[in-house]
């Protein structure tokens, strides 16, 4: 049977959902919208039931797009005769508010179970609920008192569910006409709500015993929302998170790549040489590795985000940042996804789910890839070391460091600029509301945090991963195949060269790889676009590197080293020195300040990341937005790079 | 007087909310006319303010708080 789970935000609904279903969860979307729909299964007396988790709401009447899901679901329930049980989770400290939602649902002829949750906190707030009196008031509703965080009352809940599944009893307790009003009919909703709350208040007087407790005055909130300390603390927390994500994720990332290299090597030994071996070892396995390599970053980042959310800090950060990002058409909730994108745009875009307003969410998702992610660091550092002299600026600041900082700043400023333009251009379809409860601080609940991490990783691997893998294989094919005859001729010419005869086996292999890449379809692509990228100061070699780095930006560095492996003049120098010595036919340097800066600026803007596009498609439900991002950011990158090449 | 003028830790009684959407939304969150609220936090630079009503701490933008008239 379908069991529908409802409750106010922060009532412990997700904790209860995780407690009942464990890892037997499925995450998808509600039809037509990108609002997360979590379903899970659990059994009572060996019969399996499905638990559906609805977004947290205060009322069945929607006040945001997310809440519309609940309204639509309830309208559908009303017209169907299928047996079901509704569960309303009530935070015992906010008993009357929770019971309000319960009363709306109970009046609609849905057999209900009532959960009084977080009973421990209520005790500390001086609130005691007399269960016998409550059972007397709600005769046909099984009631379970719980503290879901520690698993207390799970059996009571299962008993209550078993009873209601069998009996299917519903009752209109409050004698209010069970009609569902239109979402915009505020006057009718208000009149209805006022009547309900009057009856609920009377009921509460009979069952709730309140004791005056000295309100704990927390100094913490004073510090956290202070005009100076508040932002300093927020910045420090973010700094610690980034440092941790960078340093901790590099070990598992190296590990994943190493394991896949080993697997590829073993396969290469087993599988007979040929197209299949090549596809498996250089196409599919690196493709899978290229998907899995993101998992440590996604996992770590969501570990910290979930930690901030579950402890209650995130609500304070949103409170603090809302005013600063509003002129750009964003919401306080946009700040964490945007800053997460500085580690990696993939978890950043996935984190935009927390933004309730559709327009604000779209803007945040759209500009997130402009924040310089960690994959750009290898590109930036290589180019900086080639074209920016090791000098001090004004005698104090390291010039190379300053340029790196400027690149990050350029990303942030353009993200805000584009957000501002979108804010002006897009019509607001729904109200931008910011009315949010700020929960009290509480120790984080590990089961909730790990369930979030698990869910995010699963969604990324299963939905975006497949697309990334498929496209990786396409790019692999383009870089490994080309006109057969032309490639054979090129290799023959290479072997005739004098330097080739002198080279050792390793150098010969490298030169052959470089020549083959030059004459592959990807190489053709590089040469074809050379006229187009020449105004930016690039040649076909950089064209190939840009093309192949579409898989992931850091591939740029690897591709350049492959191409420059075959270069008689440069000999055995490291890539950095090779690039510095690279000359145009007329004898001028190829990597000058102008072409280097132009290339770095290109990488600030260009959406050179298949994985980001795959995730944006998943989060918006179509290819429209990622393709628009690709085209707009490519145009921007081209224009900005051209300007830089002209100026410097 | 409206809610934005209440200082931190200041108490006030809600007299009227002159905005149908806000009035309904806040009512559903348990903030009804006649309730006593205590302002708990104020975000810097004209950001949102937060107030406690019963056992919940609710934050709202300043422009919306202007609609909440208090005694």
Short mmCIF file of N, CA and C in Angstrom, two decimals, chain A residues 273-334:
data_model
loop_
_atom_site.label_atom_id
_atom_site.label_comp_id
_atom_site.label_asym_id
_atom_site.label_seq_id
_atom_site.Cartn_x
_atom_site.Cartn_y
_atom_site.Cartn_z
N UNK A 273 44.93 -7.82 -29.24
CA UNK A 273 45.07 -6.46 -29.76
C UNK A 273 44.09 -6.19 -30.88
N UNK A 274 43.67 -4.97 -30.98
CA UNK A 274 42.73 -4.62 -32.05
C UNK A 274 41.78 -3.54 -31.58
N UNK A 275 40.74 -3.32 -32.39
CA UNK A 275 39.81 -2.24 -32.09
C UNK A 275 39.15 -2.45 -30.73
N UNK A 276 38.75 -3.72 -30.45
CA UNK A 276 38.03 -3.98 -29.22
C UNK A 276 38.90 -3.66 -28.00
N UNK A 277 40.14 -4.08 -28.04
CA UNK A 277 41.05 -3.81 -26.93
C UNK A 277 41.23 -2.30 -26.75
N UNK A 278 41.39 -1.63 -27.88
CA UNK A 278 41.60 -0.19 -27.85
C UNK A 278 40.38 0.53 -27.26
N UNK A 279 39.19 0.10 -27.72
CA UNK A 279 37.96 0.70 -27.22
C UNK A 279 37.82 0.49 -25.72
N UNK A 280 38.11 -0.74 -25.30
CA UNK A 280 37.97 -1.09 -23.89
C UNK A 280 38.99 -0.34 -23.03
N UNK A 281 40.26 -0.39 -23.44
CA UNK A 281 41.33 0.11 -22.58
C UNK A 281 41.54 1.61 -22.70
N UNK A 282 41.26 2.19 -23.88
CA UNK A 282 41.48 3.64 -23.99
C UNK A 282 40.19 4.42 -24.10
N UNK A 283 39.07 3.73 -24.29
CA UNK A 283 37.80 4.44 -24.41
C UNK A 283 36.91 4.22 -23.21
N UNK A 284 36.46 2.97 -22.99
CA UNK A 284 35.46 2.71 -21.96
C UNK A 284 36.03 2.83 -20.55
N UNK A 285 37.15 2.16 -20.29
CA UNK A 285 37.68 2.20 -18.92
C UNK A 285 38.06 3.62 -18.47
N UNK A 286 38.80 4.39 -19.29
CA UNK A 286 39.05 5.77 -18.86
C UNK A 286 37.75 6.57 -18.74
N UNK A 287 36.75 6.24 -19.55
CA UNK A 287 35.46 6.92 -19.47
C UNK A 287 34.80 6.67 -18.12
N UNK A 288 34.78 5.39 -17.70
CA UNK A 288 34.19 5.06 -16.39
C UNK A 288 35.00 5.74 -15.29
N UNK A 289 36.30 5.67 -15.43
CA UNK A 289 37.16 6.30 -14.44
C UNK A 289 36.89 7.80 -14.39
N UNK A 290 36.63 8.41 -15.56
CA UNK A 290 36.35 9.85 -15.62
C UNK A 290 35.03 10.22 -14.95
N UNK A 291 34.10 9.25 -14.84
CA UNK A 291 32.85 9.50 -14.12
C UNK A 291 33.10 9.32 -12.61
N UNK A 292 33.74 8.19 -12.28
CA UNK A 292 33.92 7.86 -10.86
C UNK A 292 34.84 8.85 -10.14
N UNK A 293 35.74 9.47 -10.91
CA UNK A 293 36.72 10.34 -10.29
C UNK A 293 36.06 11.57 -9.65
N UNK A 294 34.83 11.89 -10.07
CA UNK A 294 34.13 13.03 -9.46
C UNK A 294 33.51 12.67 -8.11
N UNK A 295 33.36 11.38 -7.86
CA UNK A 295 32.61 10.97 -6.66
C UNK A 295 33.22 11.46 -5.35
N UNK A 296 34.55 11.40 -5.17
CA UNK A 296 35.10 11.91 -3.90
C UNK A 296 34.73 13.37 -3.65
N UNK A 297 34.81 14.21 -4.71
CA UNK A 297 34.47 15.62 -4.53
C UNK A 297 32.99 15.81 -4.21
N UNK A 298 32.14 15.08 -4.94
CA UNK A 298 30.70 15.21 -4.69
C UNK A 298 30.39 14.75 -3.28
N UNK A 299 30.95 13.60 -2.90
CA UNK A 299 30.70 13.05 -1.57
C UNK A 299 31.15 13.99 -0.47
N UNK A 300 32.37 14.50 -0.60
CA UNK A 300 32.91 15.37 0.46
C UNK A 300 32.13 16.67 0.56
N UNK A 301 31.84 17.25 -0.60
CA UNK A 301 31.15 18.53 -0.56
C UNK A 301 29.76 18.38 0.05
N UNK A 302 29.07 17.31 -0.34
CA UNK A 302 27.74 17.12 0.23
C UNK A 302 27.81 16.70 1.69
N UNK A 303 28.90 16.09 2.09
CA UNK A 303 29.09 15.80 3.51
C UNK A 303 29.07 17.11 4.29
N UNK A 304 29.82 18.10 3.82
CA UNK A 304 29.88 19.37 4.54
C UNK A 304 28.56 20.15 4.43
N UNK A 305 27.97 20.15 3.22
CA UNK A 305 26.71 20.87 3.07
C UNK A 305 25.64 20.26 3.98
N UNK A 306 25.58 18.93 4.00
CA UNK A 306 24.57 18.26 4.83
C UNK A 306 24.85 18.52 6.31
N UNK A 307 26.13 18.58 6.66
CA UNK A 307 26.51 18.86 8.04
C UNK A 307 26.03 20.26 8.44
N UNK A 308 26.27 21.25 7.56
CA UNK A 308 25.84 22.61 7.84
C UNK A 308 24.32 22.69 7.93
N UNK A 309 23.65 21.98 7.04
CA UNK A 309 22.20 22.00 7.01
C UNK A 309 21.61 21.34 8.25
N UNK A 310 22.09 20.16 8.56
CA UNK A 310 21.51 19.38 9.65
C UNK A 310 21.76 20.02 11.01
N UNK A 311 22.89 20.71 11.14
CA UNK A 311 23.19 21.32 12.44
C UNK A 311 22.41 22.61 12.64
N UNK A 312 21.91 23.20 11.54
CA UNK A 312 21.14 24.44 11.66
C UNK A 312 21.93 25.66 11.22
N UNK A 313 23.23 25.50 10.91
CA UNK A 313 24.03 26.68 10.53
C UNK A 313 23.61 27.23 9.17
N UNK A 314 23.29 26.34 8.23
CA UNK A 314 22.99 26.78 6.88
C UNK A 314 21.88 27.84 6.84
N UNK A 315 20.87 27.66 7.68
CA UNK A 315 19.77 28.62 7.74
C UNK A 315 20.29 30.00 8.14
N UNK A 316 21.28 30.04 9.03
CA UNK A 316 21.88 31.33 9.43
C UNK A 316 22.67 31.94 8.28
N UNK A 317 23.40 31.10 7.55
CA UNK A 317 24.19 31.60 6.42
C UNK A 317 23.26 32.18 5.35
N UNK A 318 22.15 31.51 5.10
CA UNK A 318 21.18 31.98 4.12
C UNK A 318 20.62 33.33 4.58
N UNK A 319 20.31 33.42 5.87
CA UNK A 319 19.79 34.64 6.50
C UNK A 319 20.78 35.79 6.30
N UNK A 320 22.05 35.48 6.46
CA UNK A 320 23.12 36.48 6.39
C UNK A 320 23.36 36.95 4.96
N UNK A 321 23.25 36.04 3.99
CA UNK A 321 23.66 36.34 2.62
C UNK A 321 22.52 36.83 1.73
N UNK A 322 21.29 36.64 2.15
CA UNK A 322 20.15 36.92 1.27
C UNK A 322 20.22 38.33 0.67
N UNK A 323 20.47 39.34 1.53
CA UNK A 323 20.46 40.72 1.06
C UNK A 323 21.54 40.97 0.01
N UNK A 324 22.69 40.31 0.18
CA UNK A 324 23.83 40.58 -0.71
C UNK A 324 23.62 40.06 -2.13
N UNK A 325 22.89 38.96 -2.27
CA UNK A 325 22.74 38.38 -3.62
C UNK A 325 21.42 38.73 -4.27
N UNK A 326 20.51 39.38 -3.53
CA UNK A 326 19.20 39.70 -4.12
C UNK A 326 19.26 40.60 -5.34
N UNK A 327 20.14 41.63 -5.36
CA UNK A 327 20.18 42.49 -6.56
C UNK A 327 20.50 41.68 -7.82
N UNK A 328 21.05 40.48 -7.67
CA UNK A 328 21.43 39.66 -8.82
C UNK A 328 20.38 38.60 -9.11
N UNK A 329 19.20 38.78 -8.56
CA UNK A 329 18.12 37.84 -8.84
C UNK A 329 18.31 36.49 -8.20
N UNK A 330 19.08 36.47 -7.12
CA UNK A 330 19.27 35.20 -6.43
C UNK A 330 18.78 35.31 -5.00
N UNK A 331 18.89 34.20 -4.30
CA UNK A 331 18.32 34.06 -2.98
C UNK A 331 19.46 33.68 -2.04
N UNK A 332 19.31 33.92 -0.75
CA UNK A 332 20.33 33.52 0.20
C UNK A 332 20.76 32.07 0.00
N UNK A 333 19.82 31.27 -0.48
CA UNK A 333 20.11 29.86 -0.70
C UNK A 333 21.03 29.60 -1.90
N UNK A 334 21.25 30.64 -2.74
CA UNK A 334 22.11 30.47 -3.91
C UNK A 334 23.58 30.45 -3.53
#
